[in-house]
Amino acid sequence: MKPSHAVAILSILSLLVAPSSSKVSISVAPTSVPKSGDPVTIKWSGLNSPSPLDWLGIYTPANSAHRHFIGYIFLSSSPGWESGSGSVTIPLVNMRSDYQFRIFHWTESEINPDKTDHDHNPLPRTKHLLAQSDPSTFESGRGPEQVHLALTGGDGEMRVMFVTHDGKESFVKYGLARDGLDRVVGTEVARYEREDMCDSPANDSVGWRDPGFIHDGVMLGLKDGKRYYYQVGSDSGGWSTMYTFVSPVKDSSETTAFLFGDMGTATPYSTYVRIQEESIATIKWISRDLEAIGDKPSLISHIGDISYARGYSWLWDNFFYQIEPVASRVPYMVCIGNHEYDWLLQPWKPDWSSAVYGKDGGGECGVPYSLRFHMPGNSSEPTGSRAPATRNLYYSFDMGVVHFVYFSTETNFLAGSKQYEFLKKDLESVNRTKTPYVVVQGHRPMYTTSYETRDRPFRERLQEHLEPLLVKNNVTLALWGHVHRYERFCPLNNFTCGSLGIDRERWEAYPVHLVIGMAGQDWQPIWQPRADHLTDPIFPQPVRSLYRGGEFGYVRLVANREKLTLSYVGNHDGEVHDAVEIMASGQVLNGVGRAASSNDSSVAPHQGLGSRVSWYVGVASVLVLGAFLGYVLGFVSRARREGGPKAQWTAVKSEET
């Protein structure tokens, strides 16, 4: 057969497979969108013999190749789709370029098992285009977006960052009244290019999108504990909406913070990677708490795995749009995680870490993280490539009665490294009269009872090199992410619980470790399994683990000069599921176990001191049996757990084992 004949036959067959596109129409309204988050409605009609797999592709910029969609929605999600007509309404995030929507026909016979997303679902094919809409654009002159605050480490200061499409000169106006923005500061501008990315998909057309220009300004001369109002932008490019925050109080006698890891972002469409639906609830409940505390200063701490963009640039835009309601009101402090940084040629990758550090960053090698945030201090590490040095690795600051310390688990932390020396000097120099509590935060945990065998060599180095620093310097709390669950440990040193005698005559002020990576990412490992049954978690849980929960949520920290209280807030109800109180002396009031080795899982801890949390009251305690329901299509369903009293157990709670 001649090649020309073969092409002709294939063309005829393709026409037989795909429904006729001559009558298919698609429209979008409005075609001019005011601002990020505003909805558009896409309507279509005229599809003959529609398939359940026919889909709507979302494109920005509008001239993107068919295979470079940023997201997709199956037409079958619209009621009455079998008739060949339907509509969907979705919010759009401003990515400084126009959008277009395209309809494709797709059938099961065309599924390619080699083209899948992170959940192993086949990605739609673009062979049969049926219709495409006119472009939809964002109105100009509305001012910058993606506004977020950060502490600088200096008194009377607040950093604000935002994004514009052109990088022209922009400013921050601020003052003590809405109609009195009487102070103005300029901003510095930064930007990164595709060539700065280290690998795919971050440097491929499918992942790369123009990130805009990142502006960075510092509001100066702030009075303690005052509500300020501010706007960002310029007369030529437009001014943002009015934002507000409460300035920190120097030498305050109290501290409020909201802490979590691994939150990510949610999109109103499917995309190349798994999104985090639970992140919506996390932001919702923190917003509630911010309203409740009124004019008290506070901060948010996000300890790694920030947006889960993993090389798909538009997810960074979506993330900053999603957090803006809280990040524009309180400082949003971060540390780096594996999904911001890890790549195959990363500079620090010792032989023991070959199974630890992979390519989780999607080729970003820390660049978006380094430029989109600006944390206190000047920590950085060269990438060894064109990419700019990685910033925001380790730093510290005081807020009220708490000294917060952040460090990187993805770059060198071993004894002798720059990071180790920073941590050693910082912890040794804390003024415990001013800040009686020290909270250290990093992404990958030093302690966990989840089945995380890949990170075992890493945890061993953390315990060898950093745990002695934490213990020697009486660190109050060590907070970790990476494991997408909540777990609270007894005060720990080398797998051994700090002592609290039966008559409470003695105790040891070891750091209390918590894993708090439960803010959004919905892949969850099982707990540490039995050696002879790797699919079954240990039951009962090891004595050092005082509470394990699978509920998504965040941790609320409230501290004064006498006591620090941590509360684990669940996303499904906004209620407290676990709490621990730590005195300024280091004595833990809830759930302190007696000394026990890591293998002593059969011995229950002695009863701790009384607590205001009802589930800790009484001599006998409750061990709650639970069942963790599987995930279906990326969405989580949860079951309430119940259990009966068991006299031999003390103040140990677990939502699931």
XYZ file of C-alpha atoms in Angstrom:
657
model
C 0.000 0.000 0.000
C 1.303 3.431 -0.887
C 1.921 5.847 2.028
C -0.546 8.319 0.544
C -3.254 5.646 0.482
C -2.547 4.734 4.112
C -2.873 8.354 5.186
C -6.169 8.664 3.335
C -7.559 5.524 5.000
C -6.463 6.697 8.465
C -8.130 10.049 7.859
C -11.403 8.353 6.943
C -11.213 6.085 10.028
C -10.587 9.053 12.307
C -13.712 10.700 10.977
C -15.683 7.529 11.730
C -14.321 7.326 15.289
C -14.833 10.939 16.288
C -18.239 12.613 16.313
C -18.728 15.382 13.834
C -17.365 18.709 15.066
C -19.140 20.801 12.452
C -22.124 21.448 14.755
C -20.310 21.528 18.084
C -20.260 24.955 19.663
C -18.583 26.252 22.812
C -18.791 29.600 24.542
C -17.369 31.206 27.670
C -18.819 34.068 29.696
C -17.638 36.495 30.728
C -14.751 36.895 28.328
C -13.269 39.642 30.517
C -12.703 38.487 34.106
C -12.262 41.128 36.845
C -9.881 39.330 39.242
C -8.544 35.999 40.471
C -11.207 33.682 41.787
C -14.023 35.135 39.728
C -16.050 32.463 37.898
C -16.579 31.806 34.221
C -19.216 29.550 32.694
C -18.346 27.348 29.726
C -21.276 26.062 27.676
C -21.325 23.582 24.808
C -23.881 21.981 22.537
C -24.156 19.917 19.368
C -22.141 16.822 20.381
C -23.286 13.741 18.471
C -22.862 10.392 20.293
C -20.935 11.862 23.239
C -18.552 9.592 25.115
C -18.317 9.520 28.949
C -14.633 10.382 28.411
C -15.195 13.503 26.309
C -13.470 16.322 28.116
C -12.982 20.045 28.430
C -9.365 21.208 28.324
C -8.273 24.347 30.185
C -5.446 26.303 28.563
C -3.399 29.339 29.503
C -2.009 31.058 27.559
C -4.682 30.598 24.911
C -2.164 29.680 22.204
C -0.834 26.649 24.123
C -0.408 23.419 22.205
C -3.214 20.875 22.627
C -1.079 18.622 24.842
C -0.156 21.499 27.180
C -3.470 21.888 29.005
C -3.208 22.894 32.662
C -6.340 20.994 33.631
C -9.361 19.099 32.414
C -12.973 18.364 33.303
C -15.002 15.471 31.910
C -18.164 16.682 30.178
C -20.035 13.865 31.915
C -19.809 15.932 35.133
C -22.510 18.181 33.684
C -26.137 17.014 34.197
C -27.719 15.860 30.963
C -24.410 15.478 29.171
C -25.803 12.532 27.177
C -27.833 15.034 25.156
C -24.633 16.533 23.785
C -25.091 19.823 25.649
C -24.030 21.090 29.043
C -22.074 23.632 31.038
C -19.582 23.975 33.863
C -18.719 26.975 36.024
C -15.245 27.317 37.508
C -13.206 30.102 39.113
C -10.128 31.270 37.223
C -6.818 32.256 38.765
C -5.044 35.164 37.117
C -1.830 33.866 35.564
C -1.136 37.068 33.650
C -2.231 35.561 30.327
C -5.457 34.698 28.557
C -7.396 31.424 28.846
C -9.024 29.199 26.260
C -11.281 26.157 26.587
C -11.325 23.228 24.162
C -13.524 20.154 23.836
C -12.025 16.815 22.819
C -13.582 13.480 22.007
C -11.956 10.514 23.754
C -12.933 6.851 24.026
C -11.750 3.895 26.091
C -10.070 2.323 23.057
C -7.705 5.314 22.914
C -6.547 5.161 26.549
C -2.767 5.018 26.770
C -1.694 3.226 29.986
C 1.756 4.835 29.689
C 0.344 8.376 29.938
C -0.935 8.726 33.501
C -1.067 11.223 36.341
C 0.321 10.721 39.875
C -2.690 8.580 40.792
C -2.093 6.364 37.750
C -5.227 7.658 36.045
C -4.805 7.914 32.271
C -4.318 11.456 31.015
C -6.782 12.560 28.320
C -5.702 12.438 24.676
C -5.995 15.382 22.308
C -6.376 13.613 18.977
C -9.980 14.641 18.289
C -10.588 18.360 18.789
C -14.291 19.199 18.520
C -14.463 22.893 19.404
C -12.546 25.715 21.069
C -13.746 28.896 22.732
C -12.794 32.486 22.222
C -10.086 33.683 24.631
C -11.023 34.859 28.108
C -8.808 37.567 29.616
C -8.362 39.344 32.940
C -9.108 43.034 33.230
C -6.076 45.277 33.533
C -5.517 47.965 36.135
C -6.794 45.880 39.052
C -3.437 45.892 40.837
C -1.131 43.097 42.016
C -2.187 39.733 43.423
C -0.788 36.870 45.544
C -0.187 39.155 48.521
C 1.487 37.560 51.543
C 3.287 38.775 54.665
C 6.404 37.611 56.503
C 8.389 38.639 59.540
C 11.817 40.136 58.863
C 13.371 39.372 62.238
C 13.550 43.098 62.973
C 11.411 45.099 65.398
C 8.683 47.316 63.985
C 8.810 45.687 60.522
C 6.580 43.590 58.290
C 7.511 42.241 54.881
C 4.922 42.079 52.093
C 5.360 40.270 48.772
C 3.138 40.221 45.687
C 3.147 39.524 41.953
C 2.638 41.788 38.918
C 2.578 40.918 35.237
C 5.123 43.506 34.080
C 7.512 44.203 36.974
C 7.066 47.965 36.783
C 7.795 50.116 39.812
C 5.348 49.289 42.602
C 4.837 50.429 46.178
C 3.299 49.597 49.542
C 1.029 52.205 51.126
C 0.183 51.684 54.801
C -1.188 53.415 57.857
C -3.315 53.106 60.995
C -6.610 53.941 59.267
C -8.273 52.865 56.035
C -8.391 56.444 54.877
C -4.973 57.284 56.271
C -2.351 55.310 54.334
C 0.201 58.010 55.010
C 3.405 55.971 54.594
C 4.846 54.591 51.363
C 7.780 52.234 50.673
C 9.131 50.920 47.398
C 9.731 47.300 46.456
C 12.517 45.227 44.995
C 11.654 43.010 42.018
C 12.809 39.475 41.210
C 11.954 36.922 38.583
C 13.037 33.471 37.433
C 13.132 31.975 33.954
C 12.621 28.560 32.472
C 16.387 28.178 32.101
C 16.714 28.497 35.902
C 14.789 25.270 36.401
C 16.926 22.145 36.796
C 14.826 19.395 35.229
C 11.476 18.481 33.753
C 8.601 19.117 33.980
C 9.643 22.477 35.480
C 11.684 23.420 32.406
C 9.376 21.818 29.840
C 6.557 23.528 27.997
C 4.046 21.291 29.775
C 5.174 22.543 33.201
C 6.580 25.997 32.637
C 4.385 29.109 32.733
C 5.463 32.723 33.066
C 5.679 33.322 36.861
C 5.305 37.091 36.612
C 7.420 39.515 38.619
C 7.790 39.085 42.375
C 7.815 42.290 44.435
C 9.275 42.516 47.929
C 8.774 45.486 50.245
C 9.188 46.091 53.994
C 6.844 48.265 56.034
C 8.946 50.104 58.627
C 8.380 51.981 61.873
C 5.377 49.949 62.989
C 4.002 50.538 66.462
C 3.536 47.509 68.708
C 0.245 45.645 68.519
C -1.566 48.062 66.244
C -3.918 47.236 63.387
C -2.471 48.526 60.140
C -4.101 48.858 56.742
C -2.198 48.596 53.481
C -2.412 48.412 49.703
C 0.154 47.385 47.114
C 0.571 48.489 43.511
C 0.971 51.754 41.627
C -1.041 54.496 40.009
C -0.199 53.205 36.543
C -0.811 49.497 37.186
C -3.593 49.862 39.718
C -3.820 49.266 43.439
C -4.811 46.090 45.206
C -7.756 45.770 47.507
C -7.299 46.998 51.075
C -5.575 44.528 53.432
C -4.991 44.627 57.170
C -2.737 43.054 59.807
C -1.839 43.464 63.473
C 1.813 44.339 64.086
C 3.906 42.163 66.440
C 4.508 43.307 70.012
C 8.123 43.491 71.154
C 8.663 41.560 74.399
C 5.029 40.425 74.434
C 4.010 38.031 77.190
C 1.977 35.808 74.855
C 2.239 34.077 71.487
C -0.338 32.642 69.083
C 0.563 30.573 66.029
C -1.017 28.120 63.609
C 1.274 25.341 62.447
C 1.148 22.538 59.883
C 3.014 20.879 57.041
C 2.209 19.379 53.652
C -0.861 21.452 52.808
C -0.718 22.033 49.049
C -3.545 23.512 47.052
C -6.830 22.527 45.431
C -7.928 23.295 41.874
C -11.457 23.158 40.438
C -10.231 20.766 37.756
C -8.073 17.663 37.424
C -4.453 18.177 36.481
C -1.179 16.295 36.012
C -0.543 15.805 39.717
C -2.656 15.034 42.732
C -4.219 18.106 44.301
C -5.087 18.583 47.953
C -8.817 19.108 48.523
C -8.362 19.175 52.298
C -6.278 22.346 52.023
C -9.527 24.261 51.559
C -10.795 23.213 54.989
C -7.449 23.978 56.640
C -7.555 27.570 55.408
C -11.227 27.847 56.368
C -10.712 26.894 60.016
C -7.581 29.006 60.409
C -9.560 31.948 59.026
C -12.161 31.293 61.724
C -9.458 31.303 64.401
C -7.964 34.540 63.109
C -11.359 36.190 63.390
C -11.716 34.850 66.929
C -8.422 36.285 68.216
C -9.273 39.746 66.898
C -6.508 42.290 67.381
C -3.861 39.907 68.703
C -0.791 39.338 66.517
C -0.155 35.779 65.314
C 1.635 33.848 62.609
C 1.234 30.818 60.350
C 4.014 28.251 60.060
C 4.059 25.901 57.043
C 6.888 23.401 57.458
C 7.591 22.084 53.988
C 5.764 20.676 50.976
C 4.196 24.041 50.329
C 2.221 24.016 47.056
C 3.046 20.535 45.701
C 3.565 22.210 42.325
C 6.331 19.692 41.546
C 7.317 21.486 38.375
C 3.845 22.564 37.208
C 4.099 26.312 37.567
C 0.398 27.177 37.568
C -0.036 25.383 40.899
C 2.146 28.032 42.579
C -0.237 30.703 41.283
C -3.194 28.698 42.541
C -1.575 28.184 45.946
C -0.896 31.874 46.567
C -4.426 32.770 45.496
C -5.764 30.195 47.960
C -3.714 31.343 50.969
C -4.046 35.086 50.336
C -7.055 35.509 52.693
C -4.864 34.432 55.637
C -1.341 35.186 54.376
C -2.247 38.837 53.759
C -3.382 39.130 57.412
C -0.612 37.353 59.343
C 3.009 36.441 58.579
C 3.242 33.212 56.569
C 6.511 31.546 57.586
C 7.892 28.508 55.750
C 10.707 26.005 55.550
C 11.743 23.888 52.598
C 10.516 20.352 51.930
C 11.380 17.612 49.478
C 8.674 18.700 47.025
C 10.177 22.178 46.777
C 13.743 21.071 46.267
C 14.760 17.465 45.635
C 16.291 16.736 42.244
C 18.648 14.121 40.851
C 21.733 16.365 40.704
C 21.231 18.221 43.964
C 24.608 19.257 45.419
C 24.351 17.489 48.783
C 23.484 13.848 48.319
C 25.721 11.635 50.507
C 25.953 7.930 49.781
C 23.625 6.986 52.639
C 20.878 9.205 51.191
C 20.476 7.570 47.781
C 17.059 6.257 48.810
C 16.130 9.492 50.607
C 16.627 12.309 48.111
C 14.955 11.663 44.768
C 13.333 13.962 42.217
C 10.354 15.044 44.302
C 10.756 18.713 43.346
C 9.786 18.140 39.723
C 12.907 19.942 38.532
C 12.273 23.147 40.488
C 15.439 22.717 42.620
C 14.135 25.242 45.136
C 13.916 28.206 42.748
C 10.222 29.181 43.060
C 10.390 28.564 46.811
C 13.494 30.753 47.151
C 12.132 33.731 45.221
C 8.436 33.632 46.101
C 9.218 33.721 49.850
C 11.694 35.807 51.805
C 12.340 34.577 55.338
C 14.580 36.234 57.962
C 18.344 35.805 57.816
C 20.484 35.189 54.763
C 20.901 31.405 54.636
C 21.576 30.028 51.173
C 23.298 27.194 49.349
C 24.540 27.223 45.724
C 22.795 24.850 43.343
C 25.845 24.189 41.192
C 23.862 25.136 38.097
C 22.469 28.267 36.454
C 19.714 28.233 39.073
C 20.127 30.919 41.738
C 21.235 29.854 45.215
C 18.569 28.223 47.339
C 17.369 30.590 50.073
C 15.205 30.382 53.199
C 16.969 27.272 54.492
C 17.555 28.014 58.169
C 16.674 30.987 60.321
C 15.131 31.969 63.645
C 13.162 34.771 65.261
C 11.376 35.628 68.486
C 7.645 36.214 68.684
C 6.333 36.915 72.139
C 7.473 34.198 74.539
C 8.540 31.721 71.830
C 11.839 31.430 69.977
C 11.057 29.816 66.588
C 13.819 27.982 64.702
C 13.548 26.608 61.143
C 15.995 24.377 59.303
C 16.308 22.408 56.089
C 16.165 18.622 56.029
C 17.064 18.651 52.309
C 20.510 20.268 52.613
C 23.507 19.442 54.777
C 22.664 19.419 58.496
C 25.456 17.143 59.748
C 27.972 18.249 62.382
C 30.437 20.682 60.812
C 28.034 21.994 58.179
C 27.025 25.661 58.034
C 23.509 24.726 59.014
C 24.644 22.701 62.019
C 26.829 25.545 63.224
C 23.929 27.960 62.868
C 21.636 25.697 64.898
C 24.247 25.139 67.591
C 25.010 28.832 68.008
C 21.362 29.837 67.819
C 20.119 27.335 70.406
C 22.954 28.112 72.799
C 22.240 31.840 72.670
C 18.491 31.830 73.382
C 17.470 34.113 76.241
C 15.093 31.822 78.146
C 14.029 34.665 80.408
C 12.653 36.493 77.383
C 11.504 33.411 75.423
C 11.038 30.448 77.796
C 9.907 28.204 74.922
C 11.993 27.076 71.944
C 10.218 25.511 68.956
C 12.383 23.835 66.288
C 10.799 22.967 62.934
C 11.942 20.935 59.940
C 10.225 18.937 57.239
C 11.261 15.273 57.492
C 10.653 13.900 60.992
C 13.211 12.701 63.481
C 10.567 10.427 65.037
C 7.544 8.749 63.471
C 5.813 5.395 63.837
C 4.521 5.455 60.271
C 5.926 2.969 57.799
C 8.586 5.273 56.315
C 11.448 2.857 55.698
C 13.018 4.934 52.910
C 13.852 7.726 55.353
C 15.408 5.493 58.008
C 19.046 6.463 57.184
C 18.011 10.107 57.309
C 16.305 9.788 60.702
C 19.373 8.047 62.088
C 21.525 11.055 61.096
C 19.040 13.491 62.607
C 19.115 11.552 65.864
C 22.905 11.317 65.806
C 23.728 14.906 64.913
C 20.815 17.129 65.932
C 19.005 15.404 68.764
C 21.883 16.036 71.219
C 21.605 19.761 70.395
C 17.867 19.730 71.072
C 18.224 17.885 74.374
C 21.253 19.820 75.632
C 19.567 23.156 74.937
C 16.202 22.181 76.434
C 14.201 22.614 73.235
C 10.514 22.634 74.119
C 9.007 21.342 70.884
C 10.260 19.708 67.697
C 7.677 19.915 64.912
C 7.872 17.907 61.702
C 5.899 17.304 58.515
C 6.419 14.875 55.598
C 4.271 12.127 57.132
C 0.700 13.098 56.306
C -0.715 12.384 59.725
C -0.696 13.758 63.235
C 1.357 12.080 65.936
C 2.407 13.296 69.376
C 5.225 11.699 71.333
C 6.237 11.766 74.962
C 9.239 13.991 75.798
C 11.959 12.075 73.982
C 15.670 11.440 74.045
C 17.047 8.496 72.074
C 13.642 6.760 71.903
C 13.280 7.062 75.670
C 10.458 8.934 77.365
C 11.274 11.567 79.950
C 10.516 10.381 83.438
C 7.531 11.380 85.518
C 7.387 9.228 88.638
C 4.206 7.633 89.913
C 4.091 10.259 92.642
C 5.277 12.969 90.244
C 8.470 13.401 92.217
C 10.771 13.757 89.216
C 10.698 14.576 85.528
C 13.057 15.326 82.624
C 12.545 18.205 80.214
C 13.153 16.455 76.920
C 11.761 17.898 73.666
C 8.205 16.926 72.786
C 8.095 15.771 69.154
C 4.987 16.168 66.991
C 4.394 15.170 63.389
C 1.949 17.683 61.881
C 1.965 16.931 58.137
C -1.831 16.559 58.020
C -2.899 19.879 56.458
C -3.865 18.698 52.977
C -1.932 15.971 51.194
C -4.191 12.929 51.241
C -1.707 10.113 50.670
C -1.213 8.556 54.082
C 1.076 5.674 55.041
C 0.103 2.973 57.484
C 1.581 3.062 60.941
C 4.693 1.034 61.664
C 3.721 -2.543 60.769
C 4.272 -5.770 62.612
C 7.482 -7.441 61.534
C 5.643 -10.561 60.357
C 2.611 -8.741 58.883
C 3.752 -5.717 56.888
C 0.212 -4.673 55.995
C -0.919 -4.527 59.638
C 0.115 -1.701 61.977
C 1.543 -2.423 65.412
C -1.133 -2.755 68.053
C -0.906 -1.347 70.601
C 1.179 1.589 69.423
C 4.683 2.012 70.890
C 4.761 3.596 74.330
C 6.579 6.687 73.077
C 3.639 7.512 70.763
C 0.936 9.097 72.920
C -1.526 10.069 70.194
C -1.889 9.098 66.551
C -4.586 10.525 64.312
C -5.542 10.381 60.658
C -7.758 13.451 60.769
C -6.677 16.321 58.533
C -6.160 19.624 60.298
C -3.567 21.882 61.900
C -2.033 22.715 65.279
C -2.848 25.807 67.296
C -0.177 27.137 69.672
C -1.035 29.518 72.501
C 1.666 30.425 75.017
C 2.199 32.786 77.934
C 4.992 33.037 80.480
C 3.611 30.163 82.541
C 2.430 27.617 79.995
C 2.384 26.642 76.322
C -0.697 24.830 74.991
C -0.829 22.929 71.712
C -4.190 21.884 70.256
C -4.735 19.587 67.278
C -7.763 20.907 65.374
C -9.556 18.551 62.999
C -10.781 19.738 59.625
C -14.025 17.784 59.584
C -15.482 19.625 62.577
C -13.073 22.392 63.584
C -12.853 20.901 67.080
C -9.830 20.025 69.223
C -8.916 16.330 68.961
C -5.773 16.323 71.081
C -4.007 18.771 73.371
C -0.830 18.993 75.412
C 0.299 21.587 77.945
C 3.957 22.343 78.668
C 5.069 24.529 81.534
C 7.777 27.151 81.089
C 10.004 24.872 83.169
C 9.666 22.166 80.510
C 7.385 19.946 82.565
C 4.698 18.321 80.402
C 1.254 18.184 81.960
C -0.416 15.718 79.599
C 0.470 12.198 78.572
C 4.001 11.940 79.925
C 5.206 8.340 79.897
C 7.767 6.732 82.143
C 11.156 5.854 80.682
C 10.856 3.089 78.113
C 13.017 1.801 75.322
C 11.905 1.857 71.717
C 11.212 -1.871 71.858
C 9.166 -1.681 75.049
C 5.773 -1.465 73.360
C 4.079 -3.642 75.959
C 4.545 -1.254 78.884
C 2.044 1.526 79.440
C 3.193 4.925 80.695
C 2.234 6.141 84.146
C -0.535 8.645 84.413
C 0.332 12.275 83.739
C -0.912 15.342 85.599
C -4.432 16.598 85.218
C -5.659 18.355 82.077
C -8.502 20.580 81.059
C -9.045 18.292 78.099
C -11.819 15.904 79.093
C -10.473 12.763 77.453
C -7.409 12.915 79.840
C -9.435 13.065 83.075
C -9.461 10.113 85.443
C -7.167 7.343 86.570
C -8.311 5.021 83.831
C -8.033 6.190 80.250
C -9.339 5.299 76.885
C -7.591 3.522 74.073
C -9.704 4.147 71.013
C -9.867 1.587 68.274
C -10.417 3.036 64.822
C -10.759 2.194 61.253
C -9.184 4.240 58.542
C -11.334 4.377 55.433
C -9.612 4.215 52.052
C -9.462 7.015 49.584
C -11.634 7.033 46.495
C -10.771 9.212 43.490
C -8.500 11.351 45.633
C -11.195 12.315 48.158
C -11.091 11.282 51.776
C -13.912 9.956 53.866
C -13.538 9.655 57.588
C -15.234 7.694 60.352
C -15.701 8.717 63.939
C -13.895 6.409 66.292
C -15.245 4.846 69.441
C -13.721 2.748 72.158
C -14.192 1.509 75.675
C -12.164 2.054 78.817
C -9.328 -0.311 79.537
C -8.042 -0.107 83.092
C -4.425 -1.035 82.422
C -3.958 1.950 80.081
C -3.342 5.524 81.112
C -3.548 8.862 79.349
C -3.016 7.643 75.803
C -5.400 8.504 72.992
C -5.387 7.328 69.397
C -7.912 8.051 66.711
C -6.648 5.025 64.877
C -4.154 2.249 65.257
